[in-house]
Amino acid sequence: MPQSTKKCLNSRGRGIMHKMPSAVCIAACFLCAGFLSSVLQAQEAPFDPNTDPRIDRREHPNAPHIVQPPSPLDIESETLATAAKNDPIFLEFGSWIQKYRLATEDKKPTLLAEGLTLAKTRRTALSELIKNNPKRALDWAISRENRAILPAEVLAQLETRVAGCFDYSVLITNTPISGAGTPNGPTPRPVSTITRYAVRDGKIFKAYVYGWRTGLTTKYNIPLQGVAVDNLLAIDINPARTLEVGETVPANAKIGNADKKCPLCGADFNEETGVVAQIGSLYYFFDSPTHLKRLAEGLIEIEKSIAGPKAGSLCDEPLDELVEQMKKADFFKSGVGAGNNGVPAKTF
């Protein structure tokens, strides 16, 4: 474009702006600002409760199904979707938790009544679930992250997490069947009822179990963990309780390996690759989830095979004795051949 033409256009443009009333100029500025704002808003992603970082999606009813890595000790795990079909109250309460989490502080008091009603209904349902399906009752336990944001009134209605050294008693009661039967027929057999109890510090729980624990006989001083409502206790199949995300070892806790060397292989504990677990009344630092799993499997085998009701000092003493028993039984020759850190099983 010729230079003279450019100057002509520029001068005309300046002339037009000089002639434009100031009010029109201001209106044009507002229109431009509004247009830019709408463009920026259109570029923002819409709010999605499934991706909002404040939401604990493990208990969110609309959460996409994501396969999480299994717990080191997870056995016979049941998916949330399967359990939800029969237990809608737990999803309703989970949905309320997320609504409460995202509410502003001035709105939370108005949600309290709804949450308290749901929590009470859930408590009744959980009591029945402990008795009829203890595995699913454990699956529905509220996470530590969600407990941290709930009001005290709602927390009082939730289950209690239990872990420690227990005396475990199994009682079999035979109830005779009324009637003598036919003269030539067999005598009716009595009906056997099995009742289990877990006792710790004088508190008696009526225990409900699943998996391999259904065949466990009376034992004393063994590590148990689970969830309880009043005196009803659902006992986890795993003797060791891995710490939840964000959970730390209590300041006054008893440590089974204060030097933080893995009880199984002696390797140093590493924050990134290691795992911390509570076994009975003690906390232990393991160099890897694999070694925690192996030791837990050893605990299970020892408990199942011990003659008589006593479990020795497997609970409230360091695990050196158990590791020695596992060595003598050639426990490490089966299963996983090598743990983390390149330590072959044969060297244990």
mmCIF file of C-alpha atoms in Angstrom:
data_model
loop_
_atom_site.group_PDB
_atom_site.id
_atom_site.type_symbol
_atom_site.label_atom_id
_atom_site.label_comp_id
_atom_site.label_asym_id
_atom_site.label_seq_id
_atom_site.Cartn_x
_atom_site.Cartn_y
_atom_site.Cartn_z
ATOM 1 C CA MET A 1 0.000 0.000 0.000
ATOM 2 C CA PRO A 2 1.446 3.426 -0.878
ATOM 3 C CA GLN A 3 2.639 5.518 2.063
ATOM 4 C CA SER A 4 0.368 8.386 1.115
ATOM 5 C CA THR A 5 -2.666 6.089 1.233
ATOM 6 C CA LYS A 6 -1.712 4.840 4.731
ATOM 7 C CA LYS A 7 -1.400 8.414 6.011
ATOM 8 C CA CYS A 8 -4.775 9.207 4.529
ATOM 9 C CA LEU A 9 -6.457 6.282 6.237
ATOM 10 C CA ASN A 10 -4.773 6.999 9.577
ATOM 11 C CA SER A 11 -5.800 10.651 9.465
ATOM 12 C CA ARG A 12 -9.379 9.681 8.605
ATOM 13 C CA GLY A 13 -9.436 7.194 11.514
ATOM 14 C CA ARG A 14 -8.219 9.809 13.957
ATOM 15 C CA GLY A 15 -10.776 12.232 12.629
ATOM 16 C CA ILE A 16 -13.607 9.813 13.157
ATOM 17 C CA MET A 17 -12.504 9.106 16.761
ATOM 18 C CA HIS A 18 -12.221 12.811 17.496
ATOM 19 C CA LYS A 19 -15.714 13.354 16.168
ATOM 20 C CA MET A 20 -17.194 10.386 18.184
ATOM 21 C CA PRO A 21 -18.934 11.515 21.396
ATOM 22 C CA SER A 22 -17.241 10.470 24.633
ATOM 23 C CA ALA A 23 -20.304 8.469 25.798
ATOM 24 C CA VAL A 24 -20.162 6.350 22.656
ATOM 25 C CA CYS A 25 -16.453 5.701 23.260
ATOM 26 C CA ILE A 26 -17.158 4.542 26.811
ATOM 27 C CA ALA A 27 -19.957 2.216 25.620
ATOM 28 C CA ALA A 28 -17.674 0.740 22.994
ATOM 29 C CA CYS A 29 -15.057 0.023 25.680
ATOM 30 C CA PHE A 30 -17.610 -1.801 27.821
ATOM 31 C CA LEU A 31 -18.732 -3.858 24.839
ATOM 32 C CA CYS A 32 -15.153 -4.868 24.107
ATOM 33 C CA ALA A 33 -14.537 -5.806 27.742
ATOM 34 C CA GLY A 34 -17.703 -7.898 27.850
ATOM 35 C CA PHE A 35 -16.757 -9.699 24.658
ATOM 36 C CA LEU A 36 -13.289 -10.525 25.988
ATOM 37 C CA SER A 37 -14.756 -11.777 29.284
ATOM 38 C CA SER A 38 -17.211 -14.080 27.478
ATOM 39 C CA VAL A 39 -14.390 -15.472 25.344
ATOM 40 C CA LEU A 40 -12.276 -16.213 28.435
ATOM 41 C CA GLN A 41 -15.193 -17.868 30.240
ATOM 42 C CA ALA A 42 -15.937 -20.006 27.205
ATOM 43 C CA GLN A 43 -12.375 -21.238 27.312
ATOM 44 C CA GLU A 44 -12.677 -22.360 30.964
ATOM 45 C CA ALA A 45 -13.576 -26.019 31.566
ATOM 46 C CA PRO A 46 -17.054 -26.420 33.124
ATOM 47 C CA PHE A 47 -17.210 -27.567 36.755
ATOM 48 C CA ASP A 48 -17.120 -31.337 36.966
ATOM 49 C CA PRO A 49 -17.656 -33.002 40.384
ATOM 50 C CA ASN A 50 -15.844 -36.075 39.102
ATOM 51 C CA THR A 51 -12.569 -34.207 38.556
ATOM 52 C CA ASP A 52 -12.670 -31.506 41.221
ATOM 53 C CA PRO A 53 -9.532 -32.009 43.372
ATOM 54 C CA ARG A 54 -11.463 -31.396 46.589
ATOM 55 C CA ILE A 55 -13.540 -34.518 46.081
ATOM 56 C CA ASP A 56 -12.572 -37.887 47.461
ATOM 57 C CA ARG A 57 -13.796 -39.840 44.441
ATOM 58 C CA ARG A 58 -13.527 -43.205 46.186
ATOM 59 C CA GLU A 59 -16.817 -42.433 47.921
ATOM 60 C CA HIS A 60 -18.438 -40.250 45.267
ATOM 61 C CA PRO A 61 -21.549 -41.839 43.711
ATOM 62 C CA ASN A 62 -20.864 -40.410 40.240
ATOM 63 C CA ALA A 63 -17.201 -41.267 40.207
ATOM 64 C CA PRO A 64 -15.834 -42.947 37.097
ATOM 65 C CA HIS A 65 -14.744 -46.518 37.727
ATOM 66 C CA ILE A 66 -10.956 -46.429 38.026
ATOM 67 C CA VAL A 67 -9.070 -49.593 38.856
ATOM 68 C CA GLN A 68 -6.914 -48.694 41.845
ATOM 69 C CA PRO A 69 -3.766 -50.655 42.655
ATOM 70 C CA PRO A 70 -4.721 -53.326 45.223
ATOM 71 C CA SER A 71 -3.714 -53.033 48.856
ATOM 72 C CA PRO A 72 -0.672 -55.149 49.691
ATOM 73 C CA LEU A 73 -2.928 -57.362 51.788
ATOM 74 C CA ASP A 74 -6.170 -57.101 49.837
ATOM 75 C CA ILE A 75 -7.827 -60.496 49.448
ATOM 76 C CA GLU A 76 -11.191 -61.222 47.810
ATOM 77 C CA SER A 77 -11.913 -57.532 47.295
ATOM 78 C CA GLU A 78 -15.444 -56.601 46.258
ATOM 79 C CA THR A 79 -15.937 -53.654 43.922
ATOM 80 C CA LEU A 80 -17.805 -50.576 45.054
ATOM 81 C CA ALA A 81 -20.277 -50.893 42.183
ATOM 82 C CA THR A 82 -21.247 -54.434 43.201
ATOM 83 C CA ALA A 83 -21.727 -53.521 46.843
ATOM 84 C CA ALA A 84 -23.723 -50.401 45.976
ATOM 85 C CA LYS A 85 -26.519 -52.419 44.380
ATOM 86 C CA ASN A 86 -27.499 -53.856 47.744
ATOM 87 C CA ASP A 87 -26.479 -50.974 50.001
ATOM 88 C CA PRO A 88 -27.908 -47.698 48.606
ATOM 89 C CA ILE A 89 -27.748 -45.896 51.959
ATOM 90 C CA PHE A 90 -23.957 -45.995 51.840
ATOM 91 C CA LEU A 91 -23.936 -44.264 48.453
ATOM 92 C CA GLU A 92 -26.447 -41.692 49.686
ATOM 93 C CA PHE A 93 -24.235 -40.903 52.653
ATOM 94 C CA GLY A 94 -21.164 -40.770 50.396
ATOM 95 C CA SER A 95 -22.962 -38.291 48.145
ATOM 96 C CA TRP A 96 -23.825 -36.146 51.171
ATOM 97 C CA ILE A 97 -20.178 -36.169 52.285
ATOM 98 C CA GLN A 98 -19.128 -34.701 48.940
ATOM 99 C CA LYS A 99 -21.897 -32.102 49.071
ATOM 100 C CA TYR A 100 -20.769 -31.136 52.564
ATOM 101 C CA ARG A 101 -17.128 -31.022 51.472
ATOM 102 C CA LEU A 102 -17.847 -28.555 48.653
ATOM 103 C CA ALA A 103 -20.245 -26.346 50.628
ATOM 104 C CA THR A 104 -19.105 -22.960 51.906
ATOM 105 C CA GLU A 105 -18.784 -22.538 55.660
ATOM 106 C CA ASP A 106 -22.050 -20.575 55.911
ATOM 107 C CA LYS A 107 -23.952 -23.349 54.076
ATOM 108 C CA LYS A 108 -22.628 -26.326 56.075
ATOM 109 C CA PRO A 109 -24.914 -25.838 59.123
ATOM 110 C CA THR A 110 -27.962 -26.180 56.863
ATOM 111 C CA LEU A 111 -26.671 -29.578 55.648
ATOM 112 C CA LEU A 112 -26.091 -30.961 59.137
ATOM 113 C CA ALA A 113 -29.624 -32.236 59.771
ATOM 114 C CA GLU A 114 -29.678 -34.185 56.495
ATOM 115 C CA GLY A 115 -26.251 -35.676 57.181
ATOM 116 C CA LEU A 116 -27.175 -36.697 60.718
ATOM 117 C CA THR A 117 -30.327 -38.468 59.522
ATOM 118 C CA LEU A 118 -28.394 -40.336 56.836
ATOM 119 C CA ALA A 119 -25.616 -41.239 59.293
ATOM 120 C CA LYS A 120 -28.096 -42.752 61.754
ATOM 121 C CA THR A 121 -29.763 -44.791 59.000
ATOM 122 C CA ARG A 122 -26.358 -45.872 57.757
ATOM 123 C CA ARG A 123 -25.334 -46.951 61.278
ATOM 124 C CA THR A 124 -28.327 -49.296 61.511
ATOM 125 C CA ALA A 125 -27.592 -50.711 58.067
ATOM 126 C CA LEU A 126 -23.911 -51.169 58.917
ATOM 127 C CA SER A 127 -24.792 -53.081 62.093
ATOM 128 C CA GLU A 128 -26.777 -55.559 59.999
ATOM 129 C CA LEU A 129 -24.033 -55.717 57.386
ATOM 130 C CA ILE A 130 -21.418 -56.572 60.039
ATOM 131 C CA LYS A 131 -23.524 -59.553 61.095
ATOM 132 C CA ASN A 132 -24.455 -60.740 57.598
ATOM 133 C CA ASN A 133 -21.524 -59.699 55.400
ATOM 134 C CA PRO A 134 -18.507 -58.491 57.421
ATOM 135 C CA LYS A 135 -16.351 -58.177 54.290
ATOM 136 C CA ARG A 136 -18.717 -55.648 52.737
ATOM 137 C CA ALA A 137 -19.021 -53.808 56.049
ATOM 138 C CA LEU A 138 -15.254 -53.323 55.967
ATOM 139 C CA ASP A 139 -15.433 -52.120 52.356
ATOM 140 C CA TRP A 140 -17.864 -49.359 53.342
ATOM 141 C CA ALA A 141 -15.753 -47.967 56.208
ATOM 142 C CA ILE A 142 -15.350 -44.184 55.917
ATOM 143 C CA SER A 143 -11.881 -43.064 54.886
ATOM 144 C CA ARG A 144 -9.625 -40.990 57.096
ATOM 145 C CA GLU A 145 -9.755 -38.060 54.631
ATOM 146 C CA ASN A 146 -13.535 -37.886 54.818
ATOM 147 C CA ARG A 147 -13.622 -38.246 58.594
ATOM 148 C CA ALA A 148 -11.379 -35.195 58.853
ATOM 149 C CA ILE A 149 -14.012 -32.859 57.371
ATOM 150 C CA LEU A 150 -17.130 -34.218 59.089
ATOM 151 C CA PRO A 151 -18.818 -32.502 62.063
ATOM 152 C CA ALA A 152 -18.669 -34.153 65.488
ATOM 153 C CA GLU A 153 -22.383 -35.017 65.515
ATOM 154 C CA VAL A 154 -22.020 -37.063 62.334
ATOM 155 C CA LEU A 155 -18.722 -38.641 63.406
ATOM 156 C CA ALA A 156 -20.430 -39.960 66.544
ATOM 157 C CA GLN A 157 -22.711 -42.091 64.343
ATOM 158 C CA LEU A 158 -19.910 -43.709 62.329
ATOM 159 C CA GLU A 159 -18.132 -47.003 62.879
ATOM 160 C CA THR A 160 -15.022 -47.231 65.058
ATOM 161 C CA ARG A 161 -11.775 -48.516 63.629
ATOM 162 C CA VAL A 162 -10.304 -51.196 65.898
ATOM 163 C CA ALA A 163 -6.809 -52.709 65.918
ATOM 164 C CA GLY A 164 -4.692 -54.390 68.585
ATOM 165 C CA CYS A 165 -3.994 -57.612 70.451
ATOM 166 C CA PHE A 166 -7.106 -59.652 71.239
ATOM 167 C CA ASP A 167 -8.165 -62.887 72.852
ATOM 168 C CA TYR A 168 -10.303 -64.604 70.241
ATOM 169 C CA SER A 169 -12.872 -67.135 71.482
ATOM 170 C CA VAL A 170 -15.020 -69.521 69.450
ATOM 171 C CA LEU A 171 -18.003 -71.104 71.208
ATOM 172 C CA ILE A 172 -20.129 -73.886 69.729
ATOM 173 C CA THR A 173 -23.590 -74.407 71.195
ATOM 174 C CA ASN A 174 -25.693 -77.456 70.370
ATOM 175 C CA THR A 175 -29.443 -76.897 70.481
ATOM 176 C CA PRO A 176 -31.572 -80.071 70.490
ATOM 177 C CA ILE A 177 -34.419 -80.280 68.014
ATOM 178 C CA SER A 178 -37.838 -80.803 69.554
ATOM 179 C CA GLY A 179 -39.610 -84.072 68.750
ATOM 180 C CA ALA A 180 -38.452 -87.655 69.042
ATOM 181 C CA GLY A 181 -38.831 -88.516 65.363
ATOM 182 C CA THR A 182 -40.465 -91.675 64.060
ATOM 183 C CA PRO A 183 -40.112 -94.994 65.957
ATOM 184 C CA ASN A 184 -37.965 -96.465 63.197
ATOM 185 C CA GLY A 185 -36.337 -93.230 62.063
ATOM 186 C CA PRO A 186 -33.051 -91.653 63.141
ATOM 187 C CA THR A 187 -32.864 -89.425 66.161
ATOM 188 C CA PRO A 188 -32.873 -85.765 65.061
ATOM 189 C CA ARG A 189 -29.449 -84.148 65.317
ATOM 190 C CA PRO A 190 -29.003 -80.984 67.378
ATOM 191 C CA VAL A 191 -28.398 -77.676 65.613
ATOM 192 C CA SER A 192 -24.916 -76.231 66.183
ATOM 193 C CA THR A 193 -24.505 -72.479 66.584
ATOM 194 C CA ILE A 194 -21.064 -70.843 66.405
ATOM 195 C CA THR A 195 -20.513 -67.613 68.325
ATOM 196 C CA ARG A 196 -17.249 -65.692 68.200
ATOM 197 C CA TYR A 197 -15.914 -63.088 70.611
ATOM 198 C CA ALA A 198 -12.921 -60.771 70.575
ATOM 199 C CA VAL A 199 -11.777 -59.393 73.938
ATOM 200 C CA ARG A 200 -9.323 -56.576 74.576
ATOM 201 C CA ASP A 201 -8.751 -54.515 77.729
ATOM 202 C CA GLY A 202 -11.921 -55.913 79.276
ATOM 203 C CA LYS A 203 -14.149 -54.909 76.337
ATOM 204 C CA ILE A 204 -16.029 -57.776 74.717
ATOM 205 C CA PHE A 205 -16.964 -57.619 71.033
ATOM 206 C CA LYS A 206 -19.226 -60.065 69.279
ATOM 207 C CA ALA A 207 -17.050 -60.930 66.297
ATOM 208 C CA TYR A 208 -18.007 -61.676 62.700
ATOM 209 C CA VAL A 209 -15.502 -63.106 60.243
ATOM 210 C CA TYR A 210 -15.115 -64.289 56.647
ATOM 211 C CA GLY A 211 -12.607 -66.176 54.529
ATOM 212 C CA TRP A 212 -9.988 -68.283 56.280
ATOM 213 C CA ARG A 213 -10.984 -66.899 59.690
ATOM 214 C CA THR A 214 -14.235 -68.868 59.614
ATOM 215 C CA GLY A 215 -12.205 -71.982 60.427
ATOM 216 C CA LEU A 216 -10.040 -70.386 63.114
ATOM 217 C CA THR A 217 -10.357 -71.855 66.597
ATOM 218 C CA THR A 218 -9.908 -70.099 69.936
ATOM 219 C CA LYS A 219 -6.627 -68.172 70.155
ATOM 220 C CA TYR A 220 -5.120 -65.832 72.727
ATOM 221 C CA ASN A 221 -3.083 -62.686 72.151
ATOM 222 C CA ILE A 222 -3.341 -62.476 68.367
ATOM 223 C CA PRO A 223 -3.396 -59.338 66.165
ATOM 224 C CA LEU A 224 -6.850 -58.388 64.913
ATOM 225 C CA GLN A 225 -8.209 -55.340 63.135
ATOM 226 C CA GLY A 226 -11.584 -54.291 61.790
ATOM 227 C CA VAL A 227 -14.525 -51.923 62.277
ATOM 228 C CA ALA A 228 -17.048 -51.902 65.107
ATOM 229 C CA VAL A 229 -20.511 -50.532 65.770
ATOM 230 C CA ASP A 230 -21.270 -50.726 69.493
ATOM 231 C CA ASN A 231 -20.202 -54.279 70.469
ATOM 232 C CA LEU A 232 -20.403 -55.720 66.929
ATOM 233 C CA LEU A 233 -17.003 -56.194 65.288
ATOM 234 C CA ALA A 234 -16.279 -57.088 61.654
ATOM 235 C CA ILE A 235 -12.781 -58.601 61.658
ATOM 236 C CA ASP A 236 -10.589 -58.091 58.627
ATOM 237 C CA ILE A 237 -9.062 -61.130 56.978
ATOM 238 C CA ASN A 238 -5.648 -59.455 57.247
ATOM 239 C CA PRO A 239 -3.793 -59.380 60.592
ATOM 240 C CA ALA A 240 -1.878 -56.227 59.611
ATOM 241 C CA ARG A 241 -3.457 -52.802 59.111
ATOM 242 C CA THR A 242 -1.678 -50.598 56.586
ATOM 243 C CA LEU A 243 -1.773 -46.903 57.419
ATOM 244 C CA GLU A 244 -4.137 -44.823 55.296
ATOM 245 C CA VAL A 245 -3.031 -42.024 52.989
ATOM 246 C CA GLY A 246 -1.918 -39.086 55.105
ATOM 247 C CA GLU A 247 -1.980 -41.088 58.343
ATOM 248 C CA THR A 248 1.126 -40.935 60.513
ATOM 249 C CA VAL A 249 2.324 -43.112 63.360
ATOM 250 C CA PRO A 250 0.998 -41.679 66.661
ATOM 251 C CA ALA A 251 3.591 -39.869 68.756
ATOM 252 C CA ASN A 252 3.143 -42.230 71.719
ATOM 253 C CA ALA A 253 2.902 -45.420 69.634
ATOM 254 C CA LYS A 254 5.014 -48.490 70.299
ATOM 255 C CA ILE A 255 7.389 -49.174 67.404
ATOM 256 C CA GLY A 256 8.336 -52.765 66.656
ATOM 257 C CA ASN A 257 11.449 -51.781 64.714
ATOM 258 C CA ALA A 258 12.661 -48.410 65.946
ATOM 259 C CA ASP A 259 15.688 -48.600 63.630
ATOM 260 C CA LYS A 260 13.248 -48.713 60.677
ATOM 261 C CA LYS A 261 14.935 -51.762 59.192
ATOM 262 C CA CYS A 262 12.534 -54.166 57.506
ATOM 263 C CA PRO A 263 11.701 -57.049 59.902
ATOM 264 C CA LEU A 264 11.900 -59.458 56.986
ATOM 265 C CA CYS A 265 15.121 -58.577 55.164
ATOM 266 C CA GLY A 266 16.831 -55.868 57.242
ATOM 267 C CA ALA A 267 16.742 -53.254 54.460
ATOM 268 C CA ASP A 268 16.305 -49.595 55.405
ATOM 269 C CA PHE A 269 12.833 -48.057 55.238
ATOM 270 C CA ASN A 270 12.279 -45.666 52.344
ATOM 271 C CA GLU A 271 9.439 -43.121 52.393
ATOM 272 C CA GLU A 272 8.721 -43.591 48.681
ATOM 273 C CA THR A 273 8.857 -47.369 48.373
ATOM 274 C CA GLY A 274 8.200 -48.530 51.933
ATOM 275 C CA VAL A 275 4.981 -49.127 53.839
ATOM 276 C CA VAL A 276 3.986 -48.710 57.491
ATOM 277 C CA ALA A 277 1.620 -51.155 59.163
ATOM 278 C CA GLN A 278 0.087 -51.748 62.570
ATOM 279 C CA ILE A 279 0.283 -55.350 63.738
ATOM 280 C CA GLY A 280 -1.401 -55.842 67.075
ATOM 281 C CA SER A 281 -0.268 -53.046 69.373
ATOM 282 C CA LEU A 282 2.957 -52.283 67.491
ATOM 283 C CA TYR A 283 3.815 -50.314 64.364
ATOM 284 C CA TYR A 284 6.358 -51.599 61.842
ATOM 285 C CA PHE A 285 8.288 -50.067 58.961
ATOM 286 C CA PHE A 286 8.697 -52.353 55.927
ATOM 287 C CA ASP A 287 10.968 -51.714 52.973
ATOM 288 C CA SER A 288 8.261 -52.816 50.504
ATOM 289 C CA PRO A 289 4.599 -53.856 50.329
ATOM 290 C CA THR A 290 5.770 -57.260 49.132
ATOM 291 C CA HIS A 291 7.594 -57.967 52.392
ATOM 292 C CA LEU A 292 4.647 -56.786 54.470
ATOM 293 C CA LYS A 293 2.442 -59.178 52.523
ATOM 294 C CA ARG A 294 4.869 -62.062 53.005
ATOM 295 C CA LEU A 295 5.090 -61.498 56.742
ATOM 296 C CA ALA A 296 1.301 -61.204 57.027
ATOM 297 C CA GLU A 297 0.969 -64.496 55.179
ATOM 298 C CA GLY A 298 3.375 -66.000 57.710
ATOM 299 C CA LEU A 299 1.227 -64.681 60.568
ATOM 300 C CA ILE A 300 -1.837 -66.277 59.011
ATOM 301 C CA GLU A 301 -0.142 -69.644 58.568
ATOM 302 C CA ILE A 302 1.186 -69.608 62.144
ATOM 303 C CA GLU A 303 -2.254 -68.735 63.558
ATOM 304 C CA LYS A 304 -3.923 -71.491 61.559
ATOM 305 C CA SER A 305 -1.380 -74.136 62.514
ATOM 306 C CA ILE A 306 -0.748 -73.428 66.183
ATOM 307 C CA ALA A 307 -1.751 -76.389 68.351
ATOM 308 C CA GLY A 308 -4.037 -75.404 71.179
ATOM 309 C CA PRO A 309 -5.515 -72.020 71.954
ATOM 310 C CA LYS A 310 -2.359 -70.049 72.730
ATOM 311 C CA ALA A 311 -0.631 -68.026 70.043
ATOM 312 C CA GLY A 312 2.545 -67.424 72.011
ATOM 313 C CA SER A 313 4.075 -63.966 71.701
ATOM 314 C CA LEU A 314 3.085 -63.278 68.112
ATOM 315 C CA CYS A 315 1.202 -60.077 68.900
ATOM 316 C CA ASP A 316 2.758 -57.750 71.441
ATOM 317 C CA GLU A 317 6.406 -58.688 70.955
ATOM 318 C CA PRO A 318 8.773 -57.839 68.094
ATOM 319 C CA LEU A 319 8.425 -60.114 65.089
ATOM 320 C CA ASP A 320 11.871 -61.710 65.365
ATOM 321 C CA GLU A 321 10.342 -64.931 66.706
ATOM 322 C CA LEU A 322 7.885 -65.141 63.805
ATOM 323 C CA VAL A 323 10.624 -64.545 61.224
ATOM 324 C CA GLU A 324 12.714 -67.298 62.817
ATOM 325 C CA GLN A 325 9.739 -69.677 62.697
ATOM 326 C CA MET A 326 9.213 -68.800 59.049
ATOM 327 C CA LYS A 327 12.874 -69.541 58.304
ATOM 328 C CA LYS A 328 12.736 -72.917 60.031
ATOM 329 C CA ALA A 329 9.576 -73.826 58.137
ATOM 330 C CA ASP A 330 11.254 -72.937 54.824
ATOM 331 C CA PHE A 331 8.393 -70.505 54.298
ATOM 332 C CA PHE A 332 10.367 -68.359 51.865
ATOM 333 C CA LYS A 333 11.066 -71.167 49.455
ATOM 334 C CA SER A 334 7.524 -70.897 48.106
ATOM 335 C CA GLY A 335 5.755 -68.018 46.469
ATOM 336 C CA VAL A 336 7.639 -64.833 45.681
ATOM 337 C CA GLY A 337 11.291 -65.624 44.939
ATOM 338 C CA ALA A 338 12.745 -62.184 45.615
ATOM 339 C CA GLY A 339 11.638 -59.039 47.371
ATOM 340 C CA ASN A 340 12.421 -55.404 46.623
ATOM 341 C CA ASN A 341 15.962 -54.077 46.878
ATOM 342 C CA GLY A 342 17.210 -57.163 45.081
ATOM 343 C CA VAL A 343 17.242 -59.336 48.192
ATOM 344 C CA PRO A 344 16.676 -62.982 47.182
ATOM 345 C CA ALA A 345 14.284 -64.921 49.383
ATOM 346 C CA LYS A 346 16.900 -67.617 49.989
ATOM 347 C CA THR A 347 19.068 -65.130 51.899
ATOM 348 C CA PHE A 348 16.436 -64.343 54.517
#
